[in-house]
Structure formats: structure tokens, C-alpha cells
Short mmCIF file of C-alpha atoms and ligand atoms in Angstrom, two decimals:
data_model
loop_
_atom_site.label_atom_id
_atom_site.label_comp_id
_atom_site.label_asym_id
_atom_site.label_seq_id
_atom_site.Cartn_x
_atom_site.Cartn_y
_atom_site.Cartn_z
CA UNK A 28 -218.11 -227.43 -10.88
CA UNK A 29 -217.50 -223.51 -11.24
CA UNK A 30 -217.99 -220.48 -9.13
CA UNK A 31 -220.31 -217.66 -11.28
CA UNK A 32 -221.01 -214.31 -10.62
CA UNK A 33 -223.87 -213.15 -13.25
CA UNK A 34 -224.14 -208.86 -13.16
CA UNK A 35 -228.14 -208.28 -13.73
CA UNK A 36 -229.56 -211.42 -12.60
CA UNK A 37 -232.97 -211.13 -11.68
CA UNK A 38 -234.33 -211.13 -15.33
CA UNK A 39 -234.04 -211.92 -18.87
CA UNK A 40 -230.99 -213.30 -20.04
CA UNK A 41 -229.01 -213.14 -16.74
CA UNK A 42 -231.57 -215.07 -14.94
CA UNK A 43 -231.94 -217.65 -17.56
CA UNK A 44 -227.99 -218.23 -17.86
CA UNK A 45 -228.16 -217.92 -13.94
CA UNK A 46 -231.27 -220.80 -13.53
CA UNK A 47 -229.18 -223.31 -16.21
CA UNK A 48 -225.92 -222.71 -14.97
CA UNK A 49 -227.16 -223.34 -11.11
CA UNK A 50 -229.24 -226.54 -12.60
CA UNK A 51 -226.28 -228.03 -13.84
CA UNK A 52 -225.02 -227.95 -10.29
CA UNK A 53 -222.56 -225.06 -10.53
CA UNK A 54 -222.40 -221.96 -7.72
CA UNK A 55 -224.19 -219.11 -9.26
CA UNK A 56 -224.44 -216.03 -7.05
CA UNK A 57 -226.83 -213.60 -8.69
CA UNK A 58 -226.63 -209.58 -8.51
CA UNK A 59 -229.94 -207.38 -8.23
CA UNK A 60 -230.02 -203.29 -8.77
CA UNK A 61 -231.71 -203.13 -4.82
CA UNK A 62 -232.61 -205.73 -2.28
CA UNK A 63 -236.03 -205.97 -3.68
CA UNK A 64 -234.83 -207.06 -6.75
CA UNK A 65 -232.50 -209.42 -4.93
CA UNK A 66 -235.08 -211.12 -3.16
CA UNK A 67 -236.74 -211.61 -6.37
CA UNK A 68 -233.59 -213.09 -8.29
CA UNK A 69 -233.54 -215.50 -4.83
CA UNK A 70 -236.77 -216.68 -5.85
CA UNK A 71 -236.73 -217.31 -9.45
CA UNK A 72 -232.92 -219.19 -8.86
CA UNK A 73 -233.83 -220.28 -5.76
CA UNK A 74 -230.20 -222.91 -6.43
CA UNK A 75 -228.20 -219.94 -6.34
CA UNK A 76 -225.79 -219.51 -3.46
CA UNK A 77 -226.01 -215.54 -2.85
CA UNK A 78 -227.24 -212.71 -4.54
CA UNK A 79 -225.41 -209.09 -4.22
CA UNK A 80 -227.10 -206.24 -4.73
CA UNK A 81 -226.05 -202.60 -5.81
CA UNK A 82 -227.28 -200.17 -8.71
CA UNK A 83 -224.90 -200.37 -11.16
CA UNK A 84 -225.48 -196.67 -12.46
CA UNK A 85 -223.98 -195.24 -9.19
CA UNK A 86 -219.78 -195.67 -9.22
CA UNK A 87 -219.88 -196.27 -5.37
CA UNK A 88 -222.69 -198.66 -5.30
CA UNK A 89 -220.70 -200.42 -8.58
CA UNK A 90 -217.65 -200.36 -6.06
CA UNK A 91 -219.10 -202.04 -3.31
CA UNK A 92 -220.69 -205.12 -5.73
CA UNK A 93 -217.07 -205.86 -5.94
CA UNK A 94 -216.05 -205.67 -2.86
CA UNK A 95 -218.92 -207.89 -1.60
CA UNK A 96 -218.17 -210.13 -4.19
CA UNK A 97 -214.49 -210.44 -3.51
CA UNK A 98 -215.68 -210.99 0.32
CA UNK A 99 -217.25 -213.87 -1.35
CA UNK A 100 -214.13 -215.34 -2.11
CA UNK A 101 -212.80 -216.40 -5.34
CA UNK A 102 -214.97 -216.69 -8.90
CA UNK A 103 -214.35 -219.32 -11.88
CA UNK A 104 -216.20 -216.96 -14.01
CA UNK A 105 -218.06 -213.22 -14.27
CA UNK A 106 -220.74 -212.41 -16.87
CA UNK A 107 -221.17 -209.06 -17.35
CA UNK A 108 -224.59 -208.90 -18.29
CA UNK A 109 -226.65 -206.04 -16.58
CA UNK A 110 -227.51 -203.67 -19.17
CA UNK A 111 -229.63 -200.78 -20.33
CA UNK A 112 -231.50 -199.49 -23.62
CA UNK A 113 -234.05 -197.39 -23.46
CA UNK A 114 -232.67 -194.74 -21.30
CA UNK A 115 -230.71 -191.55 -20.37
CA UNK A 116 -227.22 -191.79 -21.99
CA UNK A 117 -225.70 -190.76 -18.64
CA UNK A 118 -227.48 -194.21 -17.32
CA UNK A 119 -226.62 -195.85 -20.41
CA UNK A 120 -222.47 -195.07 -19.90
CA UNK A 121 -222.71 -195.75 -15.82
CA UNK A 122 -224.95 -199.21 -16.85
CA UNK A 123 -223.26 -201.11 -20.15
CA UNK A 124 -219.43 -198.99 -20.04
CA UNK A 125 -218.02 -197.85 -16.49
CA UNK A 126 -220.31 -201.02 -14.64
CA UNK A 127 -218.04 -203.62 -16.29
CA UNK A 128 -214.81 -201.64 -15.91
CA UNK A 129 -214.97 -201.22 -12.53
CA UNK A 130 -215.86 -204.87 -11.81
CA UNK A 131 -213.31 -205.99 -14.14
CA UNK A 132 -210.24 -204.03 -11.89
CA UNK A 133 -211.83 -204.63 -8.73
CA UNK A 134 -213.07 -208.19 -8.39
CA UNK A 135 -210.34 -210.66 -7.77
CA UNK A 136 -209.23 -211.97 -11.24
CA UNK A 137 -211.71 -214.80 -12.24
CA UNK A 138 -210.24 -217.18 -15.05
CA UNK A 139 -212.89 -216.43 -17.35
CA UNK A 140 -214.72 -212.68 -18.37
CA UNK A 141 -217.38 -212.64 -20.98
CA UNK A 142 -218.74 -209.44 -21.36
CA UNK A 143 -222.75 -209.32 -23.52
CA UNK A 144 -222.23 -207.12 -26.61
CA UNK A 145 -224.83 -206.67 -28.79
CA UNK A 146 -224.65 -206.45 -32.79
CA UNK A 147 -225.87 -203.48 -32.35
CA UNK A 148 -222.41 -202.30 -31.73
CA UNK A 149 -221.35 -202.37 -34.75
CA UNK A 150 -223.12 -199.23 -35.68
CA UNK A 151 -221.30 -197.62 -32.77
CA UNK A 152 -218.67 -195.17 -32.44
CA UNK A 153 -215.92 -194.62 -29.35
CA UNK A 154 -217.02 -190.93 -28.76
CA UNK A 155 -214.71 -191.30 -26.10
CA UNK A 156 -214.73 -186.82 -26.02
CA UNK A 157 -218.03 -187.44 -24.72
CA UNK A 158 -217.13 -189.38 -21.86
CA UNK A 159 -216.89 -187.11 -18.83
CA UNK A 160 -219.69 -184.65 -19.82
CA UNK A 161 -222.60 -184.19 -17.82
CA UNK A 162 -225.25 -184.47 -20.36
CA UNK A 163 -223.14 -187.43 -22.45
CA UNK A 164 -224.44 -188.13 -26.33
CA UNK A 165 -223.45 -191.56 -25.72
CA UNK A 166 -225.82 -193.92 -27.24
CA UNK A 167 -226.47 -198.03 -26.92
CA UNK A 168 -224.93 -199.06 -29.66
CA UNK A 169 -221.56 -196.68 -28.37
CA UNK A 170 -221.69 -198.47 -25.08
CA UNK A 171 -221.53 -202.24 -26.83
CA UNK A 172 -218.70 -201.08 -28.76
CA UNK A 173 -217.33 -199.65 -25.42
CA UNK A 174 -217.40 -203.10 -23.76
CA UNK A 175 -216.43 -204.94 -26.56
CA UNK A 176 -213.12 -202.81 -26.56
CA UNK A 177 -213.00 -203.28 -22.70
CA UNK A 178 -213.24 -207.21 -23.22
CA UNK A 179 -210.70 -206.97 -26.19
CA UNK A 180 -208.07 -204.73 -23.85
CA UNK A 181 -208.68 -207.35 -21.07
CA UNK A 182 -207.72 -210.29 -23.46
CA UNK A 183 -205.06 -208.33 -24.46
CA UNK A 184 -203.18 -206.88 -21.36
CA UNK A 185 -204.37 -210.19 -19.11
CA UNK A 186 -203.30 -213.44 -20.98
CA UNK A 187 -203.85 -215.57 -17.72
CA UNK A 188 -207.71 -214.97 -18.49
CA UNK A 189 -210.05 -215.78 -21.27
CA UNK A 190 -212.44 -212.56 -21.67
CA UNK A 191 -214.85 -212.65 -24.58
CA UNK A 192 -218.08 -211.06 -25.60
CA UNK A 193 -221.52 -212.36 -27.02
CA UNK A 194 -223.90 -210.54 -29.18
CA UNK A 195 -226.71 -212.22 -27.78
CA UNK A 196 -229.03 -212.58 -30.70
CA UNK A 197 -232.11 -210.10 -30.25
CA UNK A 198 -234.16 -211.56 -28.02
CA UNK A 199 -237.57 -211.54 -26.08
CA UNK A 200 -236.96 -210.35 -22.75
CA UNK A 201 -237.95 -207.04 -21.20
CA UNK A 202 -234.80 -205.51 -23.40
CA UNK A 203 -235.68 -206.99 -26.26
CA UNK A 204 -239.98 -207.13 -26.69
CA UNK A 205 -242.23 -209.59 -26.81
CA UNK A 206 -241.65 -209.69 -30.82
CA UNK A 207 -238.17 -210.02 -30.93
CA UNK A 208 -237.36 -212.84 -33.37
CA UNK A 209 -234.58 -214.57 -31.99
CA UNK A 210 -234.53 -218.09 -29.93
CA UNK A 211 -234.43 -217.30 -26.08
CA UNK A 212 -232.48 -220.15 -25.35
CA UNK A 213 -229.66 -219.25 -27.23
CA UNK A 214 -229.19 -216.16 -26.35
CA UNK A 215 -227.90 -217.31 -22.63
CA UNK A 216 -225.91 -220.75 -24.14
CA UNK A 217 -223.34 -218.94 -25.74
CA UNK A 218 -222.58 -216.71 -21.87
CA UNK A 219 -222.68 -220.13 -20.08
CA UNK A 220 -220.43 -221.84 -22.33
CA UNK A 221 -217.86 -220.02 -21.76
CA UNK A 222 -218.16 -219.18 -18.81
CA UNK A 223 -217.75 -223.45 -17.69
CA UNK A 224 -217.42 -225.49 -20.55
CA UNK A 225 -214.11 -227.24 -21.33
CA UNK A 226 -214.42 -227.75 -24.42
CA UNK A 227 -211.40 -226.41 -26.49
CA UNK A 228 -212.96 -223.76 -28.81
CA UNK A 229 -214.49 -222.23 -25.55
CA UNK A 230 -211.00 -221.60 -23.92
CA UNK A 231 -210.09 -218.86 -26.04
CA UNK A 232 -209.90 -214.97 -25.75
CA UNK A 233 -210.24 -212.07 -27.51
CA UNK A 234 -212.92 -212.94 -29.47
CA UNK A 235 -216.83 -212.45 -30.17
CA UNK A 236 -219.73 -214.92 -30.14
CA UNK A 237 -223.27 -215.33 -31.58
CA UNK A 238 -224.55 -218.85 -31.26
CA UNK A 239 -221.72 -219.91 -30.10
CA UNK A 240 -220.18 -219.15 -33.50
CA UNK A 241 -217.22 -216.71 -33.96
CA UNK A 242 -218.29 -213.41 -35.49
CA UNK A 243 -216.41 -210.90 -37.35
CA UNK A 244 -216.41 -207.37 -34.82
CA UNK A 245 -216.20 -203.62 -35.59
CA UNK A 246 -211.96 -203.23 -36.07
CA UNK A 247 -212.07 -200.30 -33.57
CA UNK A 248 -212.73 -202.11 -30.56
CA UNK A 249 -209.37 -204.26 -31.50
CA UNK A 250 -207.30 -200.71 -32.16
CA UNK A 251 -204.88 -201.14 -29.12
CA UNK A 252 -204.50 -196.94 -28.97
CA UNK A 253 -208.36 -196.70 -28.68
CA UNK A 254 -208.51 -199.04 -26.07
CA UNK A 255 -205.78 -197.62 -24.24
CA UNK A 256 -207.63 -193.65 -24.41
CA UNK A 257 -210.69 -196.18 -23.09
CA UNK A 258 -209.02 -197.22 -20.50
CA UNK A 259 -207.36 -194.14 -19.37
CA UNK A 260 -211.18 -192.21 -19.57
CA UNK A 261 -212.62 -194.91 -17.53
CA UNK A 262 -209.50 -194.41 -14.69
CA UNK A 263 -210.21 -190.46 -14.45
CA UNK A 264 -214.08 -190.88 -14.02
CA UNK A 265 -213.71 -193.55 -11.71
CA UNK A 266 -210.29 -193.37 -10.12
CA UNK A 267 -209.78 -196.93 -10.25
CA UNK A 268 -206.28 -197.96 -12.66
CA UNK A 269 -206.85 -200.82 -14.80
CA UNK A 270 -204.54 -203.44 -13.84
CA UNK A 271 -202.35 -204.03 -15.75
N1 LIG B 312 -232.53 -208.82 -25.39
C1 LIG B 312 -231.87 -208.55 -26.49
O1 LIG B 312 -232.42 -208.62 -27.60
C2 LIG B 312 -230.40 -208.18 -26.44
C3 LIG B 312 -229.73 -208.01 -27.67
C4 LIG B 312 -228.37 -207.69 -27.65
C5 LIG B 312 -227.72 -207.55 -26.44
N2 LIG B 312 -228.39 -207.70 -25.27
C6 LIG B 312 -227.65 -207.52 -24.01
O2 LIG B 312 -227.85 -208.63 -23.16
C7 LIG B 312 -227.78 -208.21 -21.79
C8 LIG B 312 -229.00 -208.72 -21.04
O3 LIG B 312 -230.13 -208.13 -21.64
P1 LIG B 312 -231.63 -208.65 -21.39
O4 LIG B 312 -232.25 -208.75 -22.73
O5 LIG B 312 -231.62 -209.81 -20.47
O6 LIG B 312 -232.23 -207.36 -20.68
P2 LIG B 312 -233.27 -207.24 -19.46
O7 LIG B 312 -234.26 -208.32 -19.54
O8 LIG B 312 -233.73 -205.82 -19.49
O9 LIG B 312 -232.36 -207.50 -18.19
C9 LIG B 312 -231.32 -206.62 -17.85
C10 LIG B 312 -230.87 -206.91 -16.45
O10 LIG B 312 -229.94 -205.86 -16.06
C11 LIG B 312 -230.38 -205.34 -14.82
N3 LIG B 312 -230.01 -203.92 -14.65
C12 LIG B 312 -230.34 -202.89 -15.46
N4 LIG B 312 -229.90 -201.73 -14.94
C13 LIG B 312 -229.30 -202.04 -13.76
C14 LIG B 312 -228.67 -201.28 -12.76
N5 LIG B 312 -228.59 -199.93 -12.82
N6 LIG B 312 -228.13 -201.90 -11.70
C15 LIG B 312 -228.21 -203.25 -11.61
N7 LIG B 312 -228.81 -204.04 -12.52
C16 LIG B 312 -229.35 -203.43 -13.59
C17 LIG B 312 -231.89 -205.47 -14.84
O11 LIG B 312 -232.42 -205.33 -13.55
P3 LIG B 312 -234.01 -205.11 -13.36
O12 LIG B 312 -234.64 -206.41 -13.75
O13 LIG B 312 -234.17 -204.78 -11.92
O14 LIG B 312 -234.40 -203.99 -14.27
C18 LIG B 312 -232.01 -206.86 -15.44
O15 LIG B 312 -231.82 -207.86 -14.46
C19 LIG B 312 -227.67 -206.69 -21.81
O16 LIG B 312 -226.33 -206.32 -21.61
C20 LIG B 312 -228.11 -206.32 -23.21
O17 LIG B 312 -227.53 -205.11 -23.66
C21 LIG B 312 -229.72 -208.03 -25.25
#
């Protein structure tokens, strides 16, 4: 059985991959913006062992998630899942791009990272000179092509770990509307395979799921000199060094 952290727990998809993952027996500890939220997430995955809480829009509230978490012990898995769409682009960046960095150098080194991209990404650009502003243009389709060139960087620079990102399918949860076509279900199989299963084609890295089917990504989250000005942006806003 596995230990699983789940970022953004107390609804939609990271609930559902939370409530399957902690039926099937494994440790889930869930992660809430505030400790209402937290006692919420308790309640709908009442199976889970511990739930964190800390806005993941604030840096030092993001740093402490991780330092709870490593005072947790030791993780099989993370899913970063907590994410925003339908708001200010500063919230947007702090949310779905400097969120998962800073959990990714701070929390002890689980052996597997999956990281939810959307397809949406693939009408996104780097606009990595827009990083540090204070009124950022960075929009949600730039922030899943941000984590998707986090996850690749990870793959690359840590080959000890298998990091890979899902595009989710669009769904119906509060992200995605009531009307969004997609089957529920499946959008939280794909994070939860690969997060535990041990079957071969789910012990990879580097690469990007729908369905649990590889997809073809946007080349410029695999261009290594991207990733690296990625990287090196994310260190001066937050001060943390990626590990390398
Ligand atoms: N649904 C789709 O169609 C779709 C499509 C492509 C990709 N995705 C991606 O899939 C992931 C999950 O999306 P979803 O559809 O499950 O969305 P959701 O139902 O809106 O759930 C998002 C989760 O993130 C949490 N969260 C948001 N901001 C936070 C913050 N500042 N601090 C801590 N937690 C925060 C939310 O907490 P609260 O419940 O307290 O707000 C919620 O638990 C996201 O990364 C999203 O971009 C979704």
C-alpha cells in the first residue's frame, strides 16, 4: 500500500482520486486552502489519514504545506492537483505554477510526481518576462504549460523519480461546469494510476496522459533551455533552488 499526498483535496477531482485511492486501502492525506476546508475534505474522505491545510496562493503558506507534510514523514506519491481558472492571473501563477514548484523542492523526494495539466496548455505560451510583475498577463492555459515544463524538468534532472502530467479530460466539477462533456471517473484514474499502480507502462517519466493514454505535448515544455529560465524565475520569486 502507498503513502499519497493529494494538493486541493476537498473537491472535484482531488477528492475523487483522494476517496478511491483511500478505498483501495492506501494512506491518503488530503490538503485544504484553510481549516474549514480541511474539515470538510475530513468529511467527504473520512479514510484519509490527515489533511494539511495552507492557501496555496501565498509563498509562505505554500512553504509551510511542505514542511507539515515532510513532518509527516515520507510520501510514495504527490499529486499536484490544486488549481485555479477563473481568476486573477497573479492567483492563477501563485495557484497552478509557483504552488507545485515549491512543493516539488521542498517536500522530501516522493518516488512518484504527477502534476494535472490540462489540454488547454497547448494553446499556452512560457511568457516567462511576465513572471515577476505585479499585475502578471499570465493566463490558464500559460500556467498548464508552466507545470507541464516543471514536470518535464523534474523527469529530467531527477531520474530516481517518475514525474508525469495528466490532461484530465474536461470535466464536471466546480472547474469544469455542470455541462462539461467528459466522464468524471476518468478524469481522476489516470492521477491514481500512477501515482500506485505497478503496472509497467505506469512506471515511466517524462511523459503526458489522457485516459491513461500517452499524448503528444506542446515541444516547449520539453525545450531543456526553457525549462532551465523556468526554473531559475521560479528560484528568484521564491528563493527556494530547485534541487538538482
Ligand atoms: N475540471 C476540468 O475540466 C479540468 C480540465 C483540465 C484540467 N483540470 C485540472 O485538474 C485539477 C483539478 O481541477 P478540478 O476540476 O477538480 O477543480 P475544482 O473542482 O475547482 O477543485 C480544485 C481544488 O483546488 C483547490 N484550490 C484552489 N485554489 C487553492 C488555493 N489557493 N489553495 C489551496 N487549494 C486551492 C480547491 O479548493 P476549494 O474547494 O476550497 O476551492 C479545490 O479543492 C486542476 O489543476 C485543473 O486545472 C481540470
Amino acid at each position: 500500500m502507498a503513502r499519497v499526498l493529494i494538493t486541493g483535496s476537498a473537491d472535484g477531482l482531488g477528492q475523487l482520486a483522494a476517496k478511491s485511492l483511500a478505498d483501495q486501502g492506501h494512506q491518503v492525506v488530503l490538503h485544504a486552502r484553510n481549516s474549514e476546508r480541511a474539515r470538510y475534505a475530513k468529511q467527504k474522505v473520512p479514510g484519509a489519514e490527515h489533511v494539511i491545510s495552507g492557501d496555496l496562493s501565498d509563498i509562505d503558506e505554500t512553504k509551510n504545506v511542505a514542511y507539515e507534510a515532510n513532518a509527516l514523514g515520507q510520501f510514495d506519491a504527490v499529486i499536484h492537483n490544486a488549481g485555479v481558472y477563473q481568476s486573477p492571473a497573479k492567483e492563477i501563477l501563485g495557484v497552478n505554477t509557483i504552488a507545485p514548484y515549491i512543493l516539488s523542492c521542498l517536500i522530501q523526494k516522493p518516488r512518484r510526481l504527477i502534476y494535472l495539466s490540462s489540454s488547454m496548455h497547448l494553446q499556452g505560451r512560457p511568457n516567462l518576462e511576465n513572471f515577476d510583475k505585479d499585475m502578471p498577463r499570465i493566463s490558464y492555459s500559460d500556467s498548464k504549460l508552466h507545470v507541464l515544463m516543471l514536470c518535464m524538468a523534474v523527469a529530467r534532472k531527477w531520474p530516481d523519480v517518475y514525474a508525469n502530467a495528466v490532461d484530465p479530460g474536461w470535466v464536471p466539477t466546480k472547474m469544469g461546469g455542470q455541462g462539461a462533456p467528459d466522464d468524471l471517473q476518468k478524469g481522476y484514474e489516470t492521477q491514481t494510476w500512477l501515482a500506485v499502480s505497478n503496472d509497467r507502462s505506469a512506471q515511466v517519466s517524462g511523459r503526458y496522459f489522457y485516459h491513461r493514454t500517452e499524448r503528444r505535448y506542446n515541444l516547449r515544455a520539453g525545450d531543456v533551455v526553457l525549462q532551465d529560465r523556468f526554473l531559475s524565475l521560479c528560484k528568484d520569486l521564491t528563493s527556494i533552488p530547485f534541487p538538482e
